[in-house]
XYZ file of C-alpha atoms in Angstrom:
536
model
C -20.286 24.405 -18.143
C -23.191 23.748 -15.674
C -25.288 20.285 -16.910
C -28.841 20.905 -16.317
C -31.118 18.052 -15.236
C -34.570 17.124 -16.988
C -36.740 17.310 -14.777
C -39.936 14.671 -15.050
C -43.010 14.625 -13.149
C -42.310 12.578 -10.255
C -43.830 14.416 -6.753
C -43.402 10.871 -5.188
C -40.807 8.775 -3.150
C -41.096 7.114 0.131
C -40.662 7.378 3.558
C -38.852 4.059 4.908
C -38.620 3.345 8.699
C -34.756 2.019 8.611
C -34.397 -0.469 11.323
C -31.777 -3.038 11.650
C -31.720 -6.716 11.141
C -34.353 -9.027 12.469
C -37.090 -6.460 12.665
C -41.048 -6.810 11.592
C -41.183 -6.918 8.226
C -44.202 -5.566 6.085
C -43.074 -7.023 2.736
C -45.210 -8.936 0.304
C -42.911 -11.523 0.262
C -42.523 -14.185 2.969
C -38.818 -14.283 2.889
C -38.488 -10.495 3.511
C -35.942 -9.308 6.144
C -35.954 -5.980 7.882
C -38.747 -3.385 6.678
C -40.066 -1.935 3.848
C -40.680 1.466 2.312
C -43.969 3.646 1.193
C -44.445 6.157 -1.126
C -44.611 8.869 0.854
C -42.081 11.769 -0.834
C -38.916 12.012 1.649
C -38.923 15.462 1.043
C -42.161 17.259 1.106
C -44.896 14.851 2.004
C -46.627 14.768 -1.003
C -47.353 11.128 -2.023
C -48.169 9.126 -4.893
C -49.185 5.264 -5.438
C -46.286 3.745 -7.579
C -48.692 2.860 -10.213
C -48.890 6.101 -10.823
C -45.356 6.667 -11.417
C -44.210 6.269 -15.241
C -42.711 2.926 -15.165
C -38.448 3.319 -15.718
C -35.379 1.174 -16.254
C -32.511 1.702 -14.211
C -29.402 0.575 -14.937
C -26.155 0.730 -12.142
C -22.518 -0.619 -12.797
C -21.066 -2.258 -9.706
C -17.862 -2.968 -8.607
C -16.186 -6.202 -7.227
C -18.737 -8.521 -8.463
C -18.431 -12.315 -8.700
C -22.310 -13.045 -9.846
C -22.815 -16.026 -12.716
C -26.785 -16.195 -11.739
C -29.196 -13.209 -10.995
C -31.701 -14.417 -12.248
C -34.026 -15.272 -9.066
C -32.676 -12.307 -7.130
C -33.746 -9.784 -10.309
C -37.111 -11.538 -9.935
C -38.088 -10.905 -6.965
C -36.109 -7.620 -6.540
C -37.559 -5.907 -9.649
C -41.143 -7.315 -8.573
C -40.585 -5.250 -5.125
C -39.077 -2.730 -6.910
C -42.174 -1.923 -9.423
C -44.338 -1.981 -6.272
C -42.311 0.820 -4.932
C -41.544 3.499 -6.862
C -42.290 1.422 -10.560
C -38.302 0.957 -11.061
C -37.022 -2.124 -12.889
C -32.893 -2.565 -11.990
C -30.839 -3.874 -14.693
C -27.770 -4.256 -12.990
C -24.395 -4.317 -15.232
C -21.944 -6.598 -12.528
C -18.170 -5.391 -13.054
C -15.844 -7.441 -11.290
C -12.637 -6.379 -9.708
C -10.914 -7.105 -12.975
C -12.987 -5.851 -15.785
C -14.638 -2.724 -13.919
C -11.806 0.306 -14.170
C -11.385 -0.520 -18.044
C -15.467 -0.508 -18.791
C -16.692 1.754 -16.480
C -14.536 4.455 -17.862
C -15.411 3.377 -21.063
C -19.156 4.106 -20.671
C -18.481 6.772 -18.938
C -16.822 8.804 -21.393
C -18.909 7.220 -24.647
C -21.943 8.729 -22.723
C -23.593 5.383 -22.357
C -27.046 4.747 -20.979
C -26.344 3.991 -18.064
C -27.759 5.834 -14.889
C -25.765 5.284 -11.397
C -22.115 4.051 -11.429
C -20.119 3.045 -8.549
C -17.271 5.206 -7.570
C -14.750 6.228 -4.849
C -11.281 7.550 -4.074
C -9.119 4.778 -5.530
C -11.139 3.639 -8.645
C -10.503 4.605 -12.305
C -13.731 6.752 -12.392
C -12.480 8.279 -9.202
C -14.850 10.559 -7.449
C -13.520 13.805 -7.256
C -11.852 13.953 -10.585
C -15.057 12.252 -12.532
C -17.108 14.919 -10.180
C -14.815 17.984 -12.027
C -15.318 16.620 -15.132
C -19.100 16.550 -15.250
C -19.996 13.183 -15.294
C -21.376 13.294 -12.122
C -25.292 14.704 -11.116
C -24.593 17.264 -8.297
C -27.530 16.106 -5.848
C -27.661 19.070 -3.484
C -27.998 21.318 -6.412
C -29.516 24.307 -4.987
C -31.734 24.428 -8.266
C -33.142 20.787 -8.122
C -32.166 19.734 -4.384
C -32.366 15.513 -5.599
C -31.778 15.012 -1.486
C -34.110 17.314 -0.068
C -36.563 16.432 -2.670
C -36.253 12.083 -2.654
C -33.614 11.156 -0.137
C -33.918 13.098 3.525
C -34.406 10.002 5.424
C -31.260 8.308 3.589
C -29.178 11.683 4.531
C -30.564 11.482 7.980
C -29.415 7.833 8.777
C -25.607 8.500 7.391
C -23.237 9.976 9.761
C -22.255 13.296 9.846
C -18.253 12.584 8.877
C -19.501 10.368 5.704
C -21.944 13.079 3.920
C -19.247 15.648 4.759
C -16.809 13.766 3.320
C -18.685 13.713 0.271
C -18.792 17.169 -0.334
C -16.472 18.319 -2.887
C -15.755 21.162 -5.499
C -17.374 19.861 -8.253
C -18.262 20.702 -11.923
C -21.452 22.681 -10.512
C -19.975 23.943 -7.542
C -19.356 22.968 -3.496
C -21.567 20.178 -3.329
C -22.448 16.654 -3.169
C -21.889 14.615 -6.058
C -22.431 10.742 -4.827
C -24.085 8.784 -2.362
C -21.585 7.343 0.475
C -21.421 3.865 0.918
C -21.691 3.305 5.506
C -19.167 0.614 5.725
C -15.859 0.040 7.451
C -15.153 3.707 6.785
C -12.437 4.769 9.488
C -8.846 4.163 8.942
C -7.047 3.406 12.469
C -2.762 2.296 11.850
C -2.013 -0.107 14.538
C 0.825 -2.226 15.737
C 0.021 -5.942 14.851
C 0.876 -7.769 17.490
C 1.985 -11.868 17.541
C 1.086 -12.064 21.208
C 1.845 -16.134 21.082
C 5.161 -14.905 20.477
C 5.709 -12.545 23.493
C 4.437 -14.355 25.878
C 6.931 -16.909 24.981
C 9.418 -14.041 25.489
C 7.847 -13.228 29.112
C 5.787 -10.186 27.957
C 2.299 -9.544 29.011
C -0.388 -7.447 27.690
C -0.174 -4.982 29.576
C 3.990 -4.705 28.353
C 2.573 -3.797 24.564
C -0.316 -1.483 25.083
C 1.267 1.598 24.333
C 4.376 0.741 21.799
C 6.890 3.619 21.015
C 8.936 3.088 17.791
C 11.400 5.056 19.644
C 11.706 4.071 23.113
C 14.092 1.533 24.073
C 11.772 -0.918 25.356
C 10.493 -1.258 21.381
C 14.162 -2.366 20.559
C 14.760 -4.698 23.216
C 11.555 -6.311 22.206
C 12.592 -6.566 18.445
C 16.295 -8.030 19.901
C 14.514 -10.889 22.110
C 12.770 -12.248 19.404
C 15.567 -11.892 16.766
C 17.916 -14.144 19.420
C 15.139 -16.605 20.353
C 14.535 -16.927 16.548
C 17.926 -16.840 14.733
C 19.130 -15.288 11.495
C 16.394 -15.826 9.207
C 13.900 -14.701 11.797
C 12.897 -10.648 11.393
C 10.769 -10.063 13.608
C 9.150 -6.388 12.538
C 6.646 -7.148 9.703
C 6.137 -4.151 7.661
C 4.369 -2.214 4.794
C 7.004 0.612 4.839
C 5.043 3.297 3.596
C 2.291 2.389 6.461
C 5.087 2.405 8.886
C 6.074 5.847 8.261
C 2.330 7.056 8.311
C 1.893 5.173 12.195
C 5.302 6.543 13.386
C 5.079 9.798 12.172
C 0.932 10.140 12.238
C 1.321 11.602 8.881
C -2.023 10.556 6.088
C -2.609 10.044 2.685
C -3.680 13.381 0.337
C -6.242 11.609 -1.818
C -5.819 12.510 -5.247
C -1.967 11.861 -4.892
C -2.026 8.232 -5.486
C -0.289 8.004 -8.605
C 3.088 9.716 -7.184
C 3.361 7.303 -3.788
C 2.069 9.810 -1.027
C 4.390 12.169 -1.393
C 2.435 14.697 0.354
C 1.360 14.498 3.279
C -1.123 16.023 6.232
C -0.103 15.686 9.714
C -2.711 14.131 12.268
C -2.880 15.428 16.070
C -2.062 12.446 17.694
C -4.216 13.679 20.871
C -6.981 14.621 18.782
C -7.195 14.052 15.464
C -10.165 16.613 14.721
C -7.350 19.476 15.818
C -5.090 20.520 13.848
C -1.365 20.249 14.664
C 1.386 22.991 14.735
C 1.895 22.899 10.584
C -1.676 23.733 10.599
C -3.875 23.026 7.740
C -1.474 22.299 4.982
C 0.535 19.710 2.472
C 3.691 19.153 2.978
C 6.874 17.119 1.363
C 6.673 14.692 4.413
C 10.506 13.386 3.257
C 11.488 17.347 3.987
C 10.212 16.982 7.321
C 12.335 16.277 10.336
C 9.840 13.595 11.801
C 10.864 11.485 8.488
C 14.497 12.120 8.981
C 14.748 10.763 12.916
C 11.905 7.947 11.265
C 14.032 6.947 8.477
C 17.317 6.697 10.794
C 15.667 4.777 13.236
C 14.181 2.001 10.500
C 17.480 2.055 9.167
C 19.059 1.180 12.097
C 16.433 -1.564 12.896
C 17.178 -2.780 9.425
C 20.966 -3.260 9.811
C 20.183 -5.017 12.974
C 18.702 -7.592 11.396
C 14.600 -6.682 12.140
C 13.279 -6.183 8.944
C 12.762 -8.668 6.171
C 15.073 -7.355 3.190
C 12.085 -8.536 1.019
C 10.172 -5.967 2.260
C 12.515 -3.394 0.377
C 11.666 -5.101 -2.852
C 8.434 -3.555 -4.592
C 8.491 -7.302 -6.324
C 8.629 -8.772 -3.070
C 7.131 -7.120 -0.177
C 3.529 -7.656 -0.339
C 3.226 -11.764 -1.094
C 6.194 -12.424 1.640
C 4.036 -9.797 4.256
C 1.050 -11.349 3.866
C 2.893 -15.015 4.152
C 4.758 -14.491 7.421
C 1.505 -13.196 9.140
C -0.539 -16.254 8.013
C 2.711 -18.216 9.645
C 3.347 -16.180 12.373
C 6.435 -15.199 11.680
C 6.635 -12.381 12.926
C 6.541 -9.889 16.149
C 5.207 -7.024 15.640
C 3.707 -6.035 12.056
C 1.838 -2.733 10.999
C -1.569 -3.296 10.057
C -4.258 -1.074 8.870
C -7.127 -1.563 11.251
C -10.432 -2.884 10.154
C -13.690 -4.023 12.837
C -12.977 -7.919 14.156
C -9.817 -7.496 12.192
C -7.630 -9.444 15.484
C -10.319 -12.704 15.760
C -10.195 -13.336 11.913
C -6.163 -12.907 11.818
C -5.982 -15.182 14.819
C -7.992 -17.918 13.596
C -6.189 -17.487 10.215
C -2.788 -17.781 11.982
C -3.621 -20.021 14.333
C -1.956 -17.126 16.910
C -2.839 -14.765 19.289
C -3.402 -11.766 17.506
C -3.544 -8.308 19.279
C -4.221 -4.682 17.757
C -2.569 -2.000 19.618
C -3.469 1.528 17.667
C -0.927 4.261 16.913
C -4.108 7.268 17.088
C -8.017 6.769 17.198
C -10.059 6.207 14.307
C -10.391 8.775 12.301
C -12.310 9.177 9.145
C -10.417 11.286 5.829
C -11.447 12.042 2.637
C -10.006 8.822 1.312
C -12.171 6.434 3.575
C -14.976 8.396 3.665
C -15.147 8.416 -0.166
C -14.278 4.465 -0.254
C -17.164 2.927 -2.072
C -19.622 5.218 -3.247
C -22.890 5.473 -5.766
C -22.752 8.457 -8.281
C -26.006 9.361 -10.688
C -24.431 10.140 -14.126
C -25.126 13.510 -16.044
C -26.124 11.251 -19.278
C -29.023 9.345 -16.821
C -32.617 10.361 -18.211
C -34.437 10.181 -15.056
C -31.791 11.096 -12.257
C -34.929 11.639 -9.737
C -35.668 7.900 -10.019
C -32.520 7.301 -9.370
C -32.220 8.705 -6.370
C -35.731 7.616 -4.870
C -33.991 4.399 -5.645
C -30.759 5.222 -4.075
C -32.983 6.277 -0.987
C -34.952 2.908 -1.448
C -31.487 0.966 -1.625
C -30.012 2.414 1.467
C -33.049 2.364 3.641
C -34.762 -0.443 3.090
C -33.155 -3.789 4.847
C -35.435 -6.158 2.555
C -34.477 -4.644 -0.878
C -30.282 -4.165 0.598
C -30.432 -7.734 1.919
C -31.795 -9.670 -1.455
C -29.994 -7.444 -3.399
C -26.756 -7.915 -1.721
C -27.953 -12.061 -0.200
C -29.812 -13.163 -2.388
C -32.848 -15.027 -1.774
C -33.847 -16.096 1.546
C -34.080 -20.438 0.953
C -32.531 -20.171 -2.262
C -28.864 -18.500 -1.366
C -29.032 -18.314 2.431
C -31.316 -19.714 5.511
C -31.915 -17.496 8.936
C -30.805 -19.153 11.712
C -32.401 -17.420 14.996
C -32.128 -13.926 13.083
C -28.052 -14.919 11.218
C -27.679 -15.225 8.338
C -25.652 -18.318 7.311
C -24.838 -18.705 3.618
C -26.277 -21.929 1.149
C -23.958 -23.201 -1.879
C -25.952 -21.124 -4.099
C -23.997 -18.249 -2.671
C -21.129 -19.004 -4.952
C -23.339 -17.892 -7.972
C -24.580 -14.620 -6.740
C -21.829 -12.588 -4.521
C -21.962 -8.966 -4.977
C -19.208 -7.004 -3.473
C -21.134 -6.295 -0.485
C -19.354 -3.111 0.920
C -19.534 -1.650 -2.967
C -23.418 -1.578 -2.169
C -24.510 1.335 0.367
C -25.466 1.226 3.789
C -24.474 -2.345 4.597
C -25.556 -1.640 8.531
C -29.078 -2.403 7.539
C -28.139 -6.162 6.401
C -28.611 -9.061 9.251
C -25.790 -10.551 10.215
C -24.214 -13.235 9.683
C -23.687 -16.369 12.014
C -20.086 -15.683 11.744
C -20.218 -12.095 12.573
C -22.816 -12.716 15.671
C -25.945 -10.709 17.162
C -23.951 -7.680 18.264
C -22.140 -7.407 15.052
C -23.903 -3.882 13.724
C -24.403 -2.413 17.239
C -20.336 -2.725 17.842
C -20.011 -1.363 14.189
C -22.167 1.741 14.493
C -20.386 2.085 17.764
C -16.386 1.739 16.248
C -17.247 3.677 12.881
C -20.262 5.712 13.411
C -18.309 8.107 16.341
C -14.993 8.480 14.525
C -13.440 11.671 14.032
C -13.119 13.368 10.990
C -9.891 15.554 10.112
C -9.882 18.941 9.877
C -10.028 18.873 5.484
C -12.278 16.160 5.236
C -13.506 16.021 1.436
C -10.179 17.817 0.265
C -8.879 16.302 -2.799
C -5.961 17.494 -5.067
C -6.531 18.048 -8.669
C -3.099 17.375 -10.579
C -4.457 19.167 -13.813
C -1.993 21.763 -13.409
C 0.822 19.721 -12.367
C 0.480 16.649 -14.668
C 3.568 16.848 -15.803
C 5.760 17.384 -12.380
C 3.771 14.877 -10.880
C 4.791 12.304 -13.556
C 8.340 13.121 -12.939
C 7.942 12.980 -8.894
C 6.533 9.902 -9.138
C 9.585 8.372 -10.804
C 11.531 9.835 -8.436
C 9.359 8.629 -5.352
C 9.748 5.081 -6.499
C 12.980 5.318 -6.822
C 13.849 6.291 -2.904
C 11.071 5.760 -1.018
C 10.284 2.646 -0.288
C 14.154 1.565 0.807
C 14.204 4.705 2.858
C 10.895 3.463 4.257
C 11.984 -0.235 5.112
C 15.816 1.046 6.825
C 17.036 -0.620 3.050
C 19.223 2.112 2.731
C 21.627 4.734 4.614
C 19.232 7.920 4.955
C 22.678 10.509 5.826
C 23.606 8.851 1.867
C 20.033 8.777 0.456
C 17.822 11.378 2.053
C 19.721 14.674 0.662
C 20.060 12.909 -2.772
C 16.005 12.228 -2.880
C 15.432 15.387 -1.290
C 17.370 17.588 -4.177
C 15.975 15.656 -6.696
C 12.666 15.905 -6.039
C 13.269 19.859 -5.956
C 14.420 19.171 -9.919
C 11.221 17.203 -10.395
C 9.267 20.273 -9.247
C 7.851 19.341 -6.000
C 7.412 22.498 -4.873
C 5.448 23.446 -7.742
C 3.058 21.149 -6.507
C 2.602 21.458 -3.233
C 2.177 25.490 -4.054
C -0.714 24.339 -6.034
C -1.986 21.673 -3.569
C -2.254 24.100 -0.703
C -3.887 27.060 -3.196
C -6.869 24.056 -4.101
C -6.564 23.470 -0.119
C -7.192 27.265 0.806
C -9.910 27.416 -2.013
C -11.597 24.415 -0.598
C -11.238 25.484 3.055
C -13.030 28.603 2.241
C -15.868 27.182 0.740
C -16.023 25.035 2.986
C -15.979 28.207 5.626
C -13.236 27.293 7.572
């Protein structure tokens, strides 16, 4: 059923010039960074002085918080705040630990609480929370919350993020959260220990275009395996990432809980096409690209290449992550992230080199990666989103909010931000925030750091079902017994562990017993549904 909003009599917001770092500031603090906001309504022009506004109490759960002091940063923030729009922010800090267990709790015991974070991958996940009815629909065509409070916020996102937030919902195609603008492309690339070829004889120019299939790949692999003996492997991998770069097949959000069994196949040449499957999920492990994949690992594997560790669910993560800190290693798989090659190479204390497997690309999983959702059981969801707007806008509220206090937690150093000791008492999870291209930077990240980040993740593609997301609700119980059978097989098939002419048909019928099929029949009926509304 359809949640109505109360609506209150608030014809105000403001109209906030978004710059980024190091501009003029207008504040009526001294230690402001970036610019301020008005009161000017974002949607119809209308405006009110704050002090007019009834004053309200906000409250918003965050994620990934390791805060032991707010109390100088609520200060000054709620002082700036009540000039504003007359909002005072009582914020509840969950930590990476605590938040899935309470948020949910809240959630569902209707709790007084008003904006919650969310995303694909968290316990209150955003599509299935947004289904449910916990979430305000803020595009609802009867009380528009972004038309109305937040135009300038929607006009500073890009295009492939607010799309990506627009979902089937419990009120309909719409959108049902705020998108967070942070590192929100996905790229797979080959990790490469360049230190390491060169002392084979390789250049650069030898490893920018890698083909898991071509020979030159395997005599690469056999160099460094002689040069570095038996207990040497020298292709680091996350198998189920490997299979995803080799066979440019993605992550179904909403399918987390059964491995990634299904699948949607990128266009390697342009991944805003479609490819010859066309716009559908599919049992990738049925698929002939992960039968000539699987063969090939496994022969890699029996060669000697790949860590058995890395078959080992137990394993295969802590032993990963300490051979690239080593360098031990030749070529890894490594989900790409901005600057990702100069931290791992001062890390490693290596030459580090990214070669990608397909451009970015932005799905509904990293588009919905850290998000900010106004719940149905909020009693003044239009202040919430003037503050939403307010939050994502305005670089002097995001940067105290997210920094702390200018002399207190950090110092500006010509325009950087470079961190004081008090910064170990008040560190938000700074991507589980908003817009974070509105904050200075930092001295480590340098002056260019935003300008090279709107550039890498503001022009990424988005796929073809951006915002898709399954709903398991009539396949709860096949996907419980797919998942069983998914962690049975697939990793080992994934790492070359095991003898895919033995272990591929096996998986393969069982997963027909489990009911796979029933699923994907149901995943590509949501698909067409969504498509449609979408009107594609």
């Amino acid at each position: 059923m359809k949640k109505k909003l109360v609506s209150s009599v608030l014809i105000a917001a403001m109209l906030l010039s978004m710059t980024a770092c190091g501009s003029d500031n207008q504040a009526a603090d001294s230690n402001a960074v970036g610019t301020t906001g008005g009161t000017e309504a974002s949607g119809d022009g209308d405006t009110t002085a704050a002090s007019d506004l009834e004053p309200v109490t906000l409250k918003m759960y965050f994620h990934g918080s390791n805060v032991t002091d707010d109390s100088q940063v609520l200060e000054k923030v709620n002082e700036y705040l009540q000039q504003q729009i007359n909002v005072t922010l009582e914020p509840i800090w969950g930590t990476w630990g605590d938040f899935d267990t309470n948020a949910v709790l809240s959630l569902q015991g209707g709790d007084d609480v008003d904006i919650y974070f969310t995303c694909s991958w968290s316990a209150d996940e955003y599509n299935k929370f947004a289904r449910d009815g916990y979430w305000v629909r803020l595009d609802d065509p009867e009380n528009n919350l972004i038309e109305k409070y937040a135009s300038d916020l929607w006009d500073v996102l890009p295009e492939v993020l607010t799309n990506g937030a627009t979902i089937n919902g419990s009120d309909g195609y719409g959108v049902y959260a705020v998108p967070g603008y942070k590192d929100i492309a996905t790229q797979n690339c080959w990790d490469v220990n360049m230190t390491r070829m060169r002392d084979l004889g390789y250049t650069d120019a030898d490893v920018e275009h890698l083909d898991y299939y071509s020979d030159e790949f395997e005599e690469m692999l056999a160099k460094a395996k002689e040069a570095g003996g038996s207990d040497f492997y020298p292709l680091l991998v996350e198998g189920t990432v490997l299979e995803r770069m080799v066979d440019n097949s993605i992550i179904v959000t909403g399918d987390s809980g059964t491995g990634n069994f299904m699948s949607y196949y990128l266009n390697p040449e342009d991944v805003s096409k479609e490819t010859s499957y066309g716009n559908k999920i599919l049992n990738k492990f049925a698929k002939d690209e992960f039968k000539k994949f699987a063969e090939r690992t496994h022969h890699f594997f029996e060669a000697g290449y790949i860590d058995p560790a890395m078959a080992n669910a137990n394993q295969a993560n802590d032993t990963r992550t300490a051979k690239q800190l080593t360098g031990e290693y030749l070529i890894g798989t490594q989900s790409y992230a901005l600057g990702y090659e100069l931290q791992a190479s001062d890390e490693r204390k290596i030459e580090v080199k990214m070669v990608p497997c397909t451009e970015p690309y932005v799905d509904t999983t990293s588009s919905q990666g850290a998000m900010m959702a106004i719940s149905t059981a909020s009693k003044n969801p239009e202040r919430a989103m003037m503050f939403l707007n307010l939050l994502n806008t305005d670089s002097y509220l995001m940067t105290m909010l997210n920094y702390g206090i200018e002399g207190v937690h950090y110092e500006l150093k010509d325009g950087l931000v470079e961190f004081t000791d008090k910064r170990a008492d008040y560190q938000p999870w700074t991507n589980g925030m908003g817009n974070v291209t509105i904050l200075p930077a930092t001295t480590a990240q340098g002056d260019e750091f935003w300008t090279t980040f709107k550039n890498y993740y503001g022009t990424a593609k988005q796929i073809p079902i951006l915002g898709y997301a399954y709903d398991a609700t009539n396949c709860e119980t096949q996907m419980g017994s797919v998942a069983n059978v998914v962690a049975e097989y697939m990793l080992p098939l994934c790492t070359g562990a095991v003898d895919p002419d033995e272990k591929l048909p096996e998986f393969l019928q069982k997963l027909d017993d489990a009911g796979i099929n029933d699923i994907l029949d149901d995943a590509n009926a949501q698909l067409d549904e969504f498509m449609a509304a979408k009107g594609n």
